[in-house]
Short mmCIF file of the C-alpha atoms (twelve columns), coordinates in Angstrom:
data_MODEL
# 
_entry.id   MODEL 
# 
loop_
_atom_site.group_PDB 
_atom_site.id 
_atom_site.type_symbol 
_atom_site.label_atom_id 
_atom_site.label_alt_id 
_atom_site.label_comp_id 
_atom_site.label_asym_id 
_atom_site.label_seq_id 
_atom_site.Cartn_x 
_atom_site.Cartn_y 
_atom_site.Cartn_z 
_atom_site.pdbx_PDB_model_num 
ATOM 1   C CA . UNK A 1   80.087 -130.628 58.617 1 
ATOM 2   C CA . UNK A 2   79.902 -127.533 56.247 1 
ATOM 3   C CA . UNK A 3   78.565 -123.779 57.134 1 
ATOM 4   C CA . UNK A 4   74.804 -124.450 56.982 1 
ATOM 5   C CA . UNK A 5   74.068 -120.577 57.042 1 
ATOM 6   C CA . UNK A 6   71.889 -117.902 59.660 1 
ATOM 7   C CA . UNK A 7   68.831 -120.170 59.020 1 
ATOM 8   C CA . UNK A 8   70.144 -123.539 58.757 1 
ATOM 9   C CA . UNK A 9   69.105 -124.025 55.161 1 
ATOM 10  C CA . UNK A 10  70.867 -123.783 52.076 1 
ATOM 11  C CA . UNK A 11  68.893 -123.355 48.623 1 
ATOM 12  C CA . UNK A 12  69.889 -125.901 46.541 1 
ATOM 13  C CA . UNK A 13  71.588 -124.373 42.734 1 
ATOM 14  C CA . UNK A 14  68.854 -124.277 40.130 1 
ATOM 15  C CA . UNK A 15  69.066 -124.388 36.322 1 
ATOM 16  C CA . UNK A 16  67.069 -124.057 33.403 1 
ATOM 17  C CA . UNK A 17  67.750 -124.527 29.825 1 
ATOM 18  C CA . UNK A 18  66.378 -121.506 27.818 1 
ATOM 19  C CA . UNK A 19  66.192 -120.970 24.256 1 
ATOM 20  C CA . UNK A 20  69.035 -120.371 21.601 1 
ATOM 21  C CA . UNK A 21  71.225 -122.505 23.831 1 
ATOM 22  C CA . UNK A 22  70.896 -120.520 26.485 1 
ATOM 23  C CA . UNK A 23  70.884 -121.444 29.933 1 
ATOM 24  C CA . UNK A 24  69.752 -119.687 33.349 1 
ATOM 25  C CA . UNK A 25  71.709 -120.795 36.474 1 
ATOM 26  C CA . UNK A 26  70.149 -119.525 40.065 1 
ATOM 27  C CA . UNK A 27  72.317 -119.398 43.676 1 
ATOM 28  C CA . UNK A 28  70.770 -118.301 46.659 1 
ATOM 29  C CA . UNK A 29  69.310 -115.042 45.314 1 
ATOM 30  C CA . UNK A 30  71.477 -114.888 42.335 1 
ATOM 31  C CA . UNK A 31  70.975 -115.849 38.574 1 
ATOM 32  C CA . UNK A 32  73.252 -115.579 35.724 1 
ATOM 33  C CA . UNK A 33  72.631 -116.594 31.889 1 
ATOM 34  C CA . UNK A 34  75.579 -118.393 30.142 1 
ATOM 35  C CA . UNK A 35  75.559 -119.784 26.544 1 
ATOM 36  C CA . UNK A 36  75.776 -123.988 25.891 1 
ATOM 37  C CA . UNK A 37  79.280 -122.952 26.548 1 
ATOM 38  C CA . UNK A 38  79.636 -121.523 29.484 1 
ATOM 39  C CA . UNK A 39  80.458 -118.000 28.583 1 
ATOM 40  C CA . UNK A 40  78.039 -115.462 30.323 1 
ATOM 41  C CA . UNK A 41  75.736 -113.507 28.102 1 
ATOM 42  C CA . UNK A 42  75.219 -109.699 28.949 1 
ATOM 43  C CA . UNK A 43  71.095 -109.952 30.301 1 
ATOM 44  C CA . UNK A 44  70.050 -108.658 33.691 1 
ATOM 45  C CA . UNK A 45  69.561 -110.906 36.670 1 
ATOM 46  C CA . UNK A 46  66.144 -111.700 38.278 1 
ATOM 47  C CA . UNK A 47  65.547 -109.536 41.219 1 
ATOM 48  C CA . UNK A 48  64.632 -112.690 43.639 1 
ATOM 49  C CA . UNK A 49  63.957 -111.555 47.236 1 
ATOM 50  C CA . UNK A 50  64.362 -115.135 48.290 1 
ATOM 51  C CA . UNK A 51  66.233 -117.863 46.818 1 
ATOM 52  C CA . UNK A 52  63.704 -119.959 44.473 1 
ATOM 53  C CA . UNK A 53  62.872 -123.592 45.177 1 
ATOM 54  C CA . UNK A 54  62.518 -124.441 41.631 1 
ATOM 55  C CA . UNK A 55  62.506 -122.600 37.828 1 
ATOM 56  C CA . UNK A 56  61.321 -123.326 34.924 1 
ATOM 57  C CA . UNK A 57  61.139 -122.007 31.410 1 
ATOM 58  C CA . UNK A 58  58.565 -122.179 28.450 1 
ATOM 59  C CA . UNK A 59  59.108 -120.353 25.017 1 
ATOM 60  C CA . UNK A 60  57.297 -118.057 23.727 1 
ATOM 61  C CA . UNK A 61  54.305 -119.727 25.809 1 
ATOM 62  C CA . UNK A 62  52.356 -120.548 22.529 1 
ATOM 63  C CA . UNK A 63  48.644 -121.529 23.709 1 
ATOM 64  C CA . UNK A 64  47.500 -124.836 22.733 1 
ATOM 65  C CA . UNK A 65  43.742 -124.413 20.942 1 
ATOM 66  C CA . UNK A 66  42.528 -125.881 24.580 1 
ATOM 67  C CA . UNK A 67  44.312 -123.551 26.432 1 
ATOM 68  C CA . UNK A 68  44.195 -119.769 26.177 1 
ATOM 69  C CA . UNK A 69  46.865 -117.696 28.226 1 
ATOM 70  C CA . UNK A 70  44.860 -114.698 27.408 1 
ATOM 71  C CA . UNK A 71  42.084 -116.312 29.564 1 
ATOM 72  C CA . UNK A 72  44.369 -115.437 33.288 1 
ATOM 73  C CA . UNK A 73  46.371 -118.782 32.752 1 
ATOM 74  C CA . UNK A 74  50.026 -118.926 33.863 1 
ATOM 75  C CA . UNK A 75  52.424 -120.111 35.835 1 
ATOM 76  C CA . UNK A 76  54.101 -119.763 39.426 1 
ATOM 77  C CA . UNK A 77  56.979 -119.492 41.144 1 
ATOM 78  C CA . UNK A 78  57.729 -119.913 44.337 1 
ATOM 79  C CA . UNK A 79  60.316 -119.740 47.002 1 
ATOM 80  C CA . UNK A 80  61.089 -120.818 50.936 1 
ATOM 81  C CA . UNK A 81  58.567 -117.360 51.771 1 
ATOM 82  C CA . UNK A 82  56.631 -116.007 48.495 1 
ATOM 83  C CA . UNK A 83  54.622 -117.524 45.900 1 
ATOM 84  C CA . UNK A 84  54.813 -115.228 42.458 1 
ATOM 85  C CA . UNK A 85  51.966 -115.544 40.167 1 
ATOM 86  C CA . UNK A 86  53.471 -115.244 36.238 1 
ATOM 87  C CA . UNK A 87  50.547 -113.969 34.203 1 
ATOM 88  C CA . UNK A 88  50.494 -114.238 30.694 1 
ATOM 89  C CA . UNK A 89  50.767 -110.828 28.510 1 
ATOM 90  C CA . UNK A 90  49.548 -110.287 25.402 1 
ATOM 91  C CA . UNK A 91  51.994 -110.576 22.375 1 
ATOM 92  C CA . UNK A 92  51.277 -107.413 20.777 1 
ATOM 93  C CA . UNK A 93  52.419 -105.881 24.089 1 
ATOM 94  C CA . UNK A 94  55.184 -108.215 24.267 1 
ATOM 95  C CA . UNK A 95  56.536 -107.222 21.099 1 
ATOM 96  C CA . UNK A 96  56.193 -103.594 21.899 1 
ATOM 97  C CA . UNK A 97  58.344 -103.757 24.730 1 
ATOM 98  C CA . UNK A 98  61.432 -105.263 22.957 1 
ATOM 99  C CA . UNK A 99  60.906 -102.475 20.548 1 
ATOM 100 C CA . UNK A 100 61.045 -100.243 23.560 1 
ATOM 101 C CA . UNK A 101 64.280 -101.511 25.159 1 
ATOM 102 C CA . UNK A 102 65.644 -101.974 21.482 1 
ATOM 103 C CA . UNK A 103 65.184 -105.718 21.784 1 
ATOM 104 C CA . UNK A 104 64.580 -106.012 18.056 1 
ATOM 105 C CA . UNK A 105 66.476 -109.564 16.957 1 
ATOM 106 C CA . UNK A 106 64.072 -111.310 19.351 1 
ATOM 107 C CA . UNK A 107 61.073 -109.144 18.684 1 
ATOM 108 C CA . UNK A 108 62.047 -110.263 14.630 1 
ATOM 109 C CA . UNK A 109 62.198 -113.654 16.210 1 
ATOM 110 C CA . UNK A 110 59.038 -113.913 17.665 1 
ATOM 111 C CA . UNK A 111 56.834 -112.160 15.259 1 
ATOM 112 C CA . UNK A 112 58.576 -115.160 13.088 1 
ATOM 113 C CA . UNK A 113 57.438 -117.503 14.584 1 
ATOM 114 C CA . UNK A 114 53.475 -116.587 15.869 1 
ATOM 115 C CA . UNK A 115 50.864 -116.582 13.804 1 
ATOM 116 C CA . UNK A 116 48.751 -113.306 12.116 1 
ATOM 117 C CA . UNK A 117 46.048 -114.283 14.265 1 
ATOM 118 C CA . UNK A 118 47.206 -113.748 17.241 1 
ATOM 119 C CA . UNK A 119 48.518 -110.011 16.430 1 
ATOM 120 C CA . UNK A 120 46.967 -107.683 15.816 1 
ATOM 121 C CA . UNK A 121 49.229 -106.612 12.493 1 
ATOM 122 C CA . UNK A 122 51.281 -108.744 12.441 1 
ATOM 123 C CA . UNK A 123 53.215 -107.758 8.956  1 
ATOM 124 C CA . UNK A 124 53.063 -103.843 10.023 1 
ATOM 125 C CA . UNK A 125 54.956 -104.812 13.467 1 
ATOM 126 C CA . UNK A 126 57.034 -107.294 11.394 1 
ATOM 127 C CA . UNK A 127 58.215 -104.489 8.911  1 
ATOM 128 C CA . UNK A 128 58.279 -101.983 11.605 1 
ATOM 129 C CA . UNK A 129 60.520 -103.548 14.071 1 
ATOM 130 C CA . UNK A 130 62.998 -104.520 11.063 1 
ATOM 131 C CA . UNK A 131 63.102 -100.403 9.833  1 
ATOM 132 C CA . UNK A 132 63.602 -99.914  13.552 1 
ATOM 133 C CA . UNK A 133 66.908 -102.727 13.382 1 
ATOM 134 C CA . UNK A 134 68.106 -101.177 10.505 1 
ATOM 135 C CA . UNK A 135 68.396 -97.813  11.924 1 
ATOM 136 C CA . UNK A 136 70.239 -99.061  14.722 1 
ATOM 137 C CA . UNK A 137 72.748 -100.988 12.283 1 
ATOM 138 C CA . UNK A 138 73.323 -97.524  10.236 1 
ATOM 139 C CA . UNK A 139 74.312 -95.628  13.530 1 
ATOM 140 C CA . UNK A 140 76.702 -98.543  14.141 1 
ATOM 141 C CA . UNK A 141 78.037 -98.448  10.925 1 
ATOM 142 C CA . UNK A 142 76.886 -101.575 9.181  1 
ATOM 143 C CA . UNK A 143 75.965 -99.846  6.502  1 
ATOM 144 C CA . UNK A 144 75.453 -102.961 3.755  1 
ATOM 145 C CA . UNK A 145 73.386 -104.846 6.950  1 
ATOM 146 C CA . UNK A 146 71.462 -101.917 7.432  1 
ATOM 147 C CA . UNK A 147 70.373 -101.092 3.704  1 
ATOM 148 C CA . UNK A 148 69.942 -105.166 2.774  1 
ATOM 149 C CA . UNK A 149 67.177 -104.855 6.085  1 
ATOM 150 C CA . UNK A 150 65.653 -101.629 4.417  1 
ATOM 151 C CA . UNK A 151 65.283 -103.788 1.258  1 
ATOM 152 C CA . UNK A 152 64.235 -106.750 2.578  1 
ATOM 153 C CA . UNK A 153 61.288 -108.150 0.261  1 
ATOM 154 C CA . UNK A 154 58.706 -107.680 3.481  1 
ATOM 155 C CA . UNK A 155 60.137 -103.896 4.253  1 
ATOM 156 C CA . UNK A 156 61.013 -102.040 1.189  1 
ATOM 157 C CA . UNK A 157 61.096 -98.904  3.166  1 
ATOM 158 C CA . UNK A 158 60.228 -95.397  2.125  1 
ATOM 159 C CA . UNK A 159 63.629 -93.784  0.464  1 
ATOM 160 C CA . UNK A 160 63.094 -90.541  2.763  1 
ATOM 161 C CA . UNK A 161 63.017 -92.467  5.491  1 
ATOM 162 C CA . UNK A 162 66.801 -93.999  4.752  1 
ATOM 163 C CA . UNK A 163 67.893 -90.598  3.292  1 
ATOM 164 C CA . UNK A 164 67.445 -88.994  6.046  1 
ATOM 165 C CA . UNK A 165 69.612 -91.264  7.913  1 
ATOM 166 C CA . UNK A 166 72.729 -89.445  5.947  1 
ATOM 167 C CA . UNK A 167 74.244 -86.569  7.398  1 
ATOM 168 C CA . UNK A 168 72.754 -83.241  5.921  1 
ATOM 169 C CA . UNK A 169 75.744 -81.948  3.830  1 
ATOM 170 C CA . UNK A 170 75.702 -85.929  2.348  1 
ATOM 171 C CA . UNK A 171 71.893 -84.826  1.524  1 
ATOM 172 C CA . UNK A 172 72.772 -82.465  -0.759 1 
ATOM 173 C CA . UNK A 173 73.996 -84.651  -3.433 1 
ATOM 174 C CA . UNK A 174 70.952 -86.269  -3.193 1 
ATOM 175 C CA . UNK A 175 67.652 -84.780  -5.211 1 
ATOM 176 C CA . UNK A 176 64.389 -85.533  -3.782 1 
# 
């Protein structure tokens, strides 16, 4: 007969395939997320206060024409002592807080895949986020990824906006 623990019961391992070949694997209070290979992937854990009884996963939570998550829909979660209530957020607020936390591949990937109705601009975030990406790439020195993003046929971004991504004695060989 094995430890059973202070309480007697042990919370059974939980997994749930997420997207990308992704996967989310939950012990006691613990998660981790590992690739379809088993390598772990560099995300936060889930703060659980108790161990869950089950998960569950649903990508990017796309409302059927019956069903409207905007209308207080969602899902729950629940554990041995707590029931969480997963409300459903808007995607234009969604979107902004990749941007925030400089989540841009998957805000690229999910303004991919909605449709414009259910943004408010969607081609302004669209082009936004991707300037935004491109940025990034330039500090980190992928300078060809970086200007093919500027001059991607839905960006075409302003040229002072790239120039002045080029350090200021660079500048001067450049007439604006």
């Amino acid at each position: 007969m094995g430890y059973m623990g202070l309480g007697g019961y042990i919370p059974k391992p939980l997994s749930a395939r997420l997207a990308e070949g992704e996967l989310l694997l939950a012990k006691d209070i613990n998660t981790q997320f590992i690739n379809d290979e088993g390598q772990p992937l560099e995300k936060n854990q889930i703060p659980w206060q108790t161990a869950p009884e089950a998960i569950g996963y649903s990508y990017p939570c796309t409302p059927t024409p019956m069903l409207s998550l905007a209308q207080g829909k969602g899902f729950h979660a629940s554990s041995e002592r707590c029931v969480w209530k997963m409300g459903a957020t808007d995607y234009d607020s969604q979107i902004k807080q990749l941007v925030e936390a400089a989540g841009y591949d998957e805000a690229i990937s999910i303004l991919d895949m909605l449709e414009d109705a259910l943004l408010r601009n969607k081609a302004e975030s669209l082009r936004e986020t991707k300037m935004l990406k491109a940025e990034k790439l330039f500090r980190q020195k992928q300078y060809r990824k970086s200007l093919d993003l500027f001059n991607d046929e839905d960006v075409h971004a302003p040229p002072e906006r790239v120039l002045r991504l080029f350090p200021l004695n660079c500048g001067r060989a450049f007439r604006v």
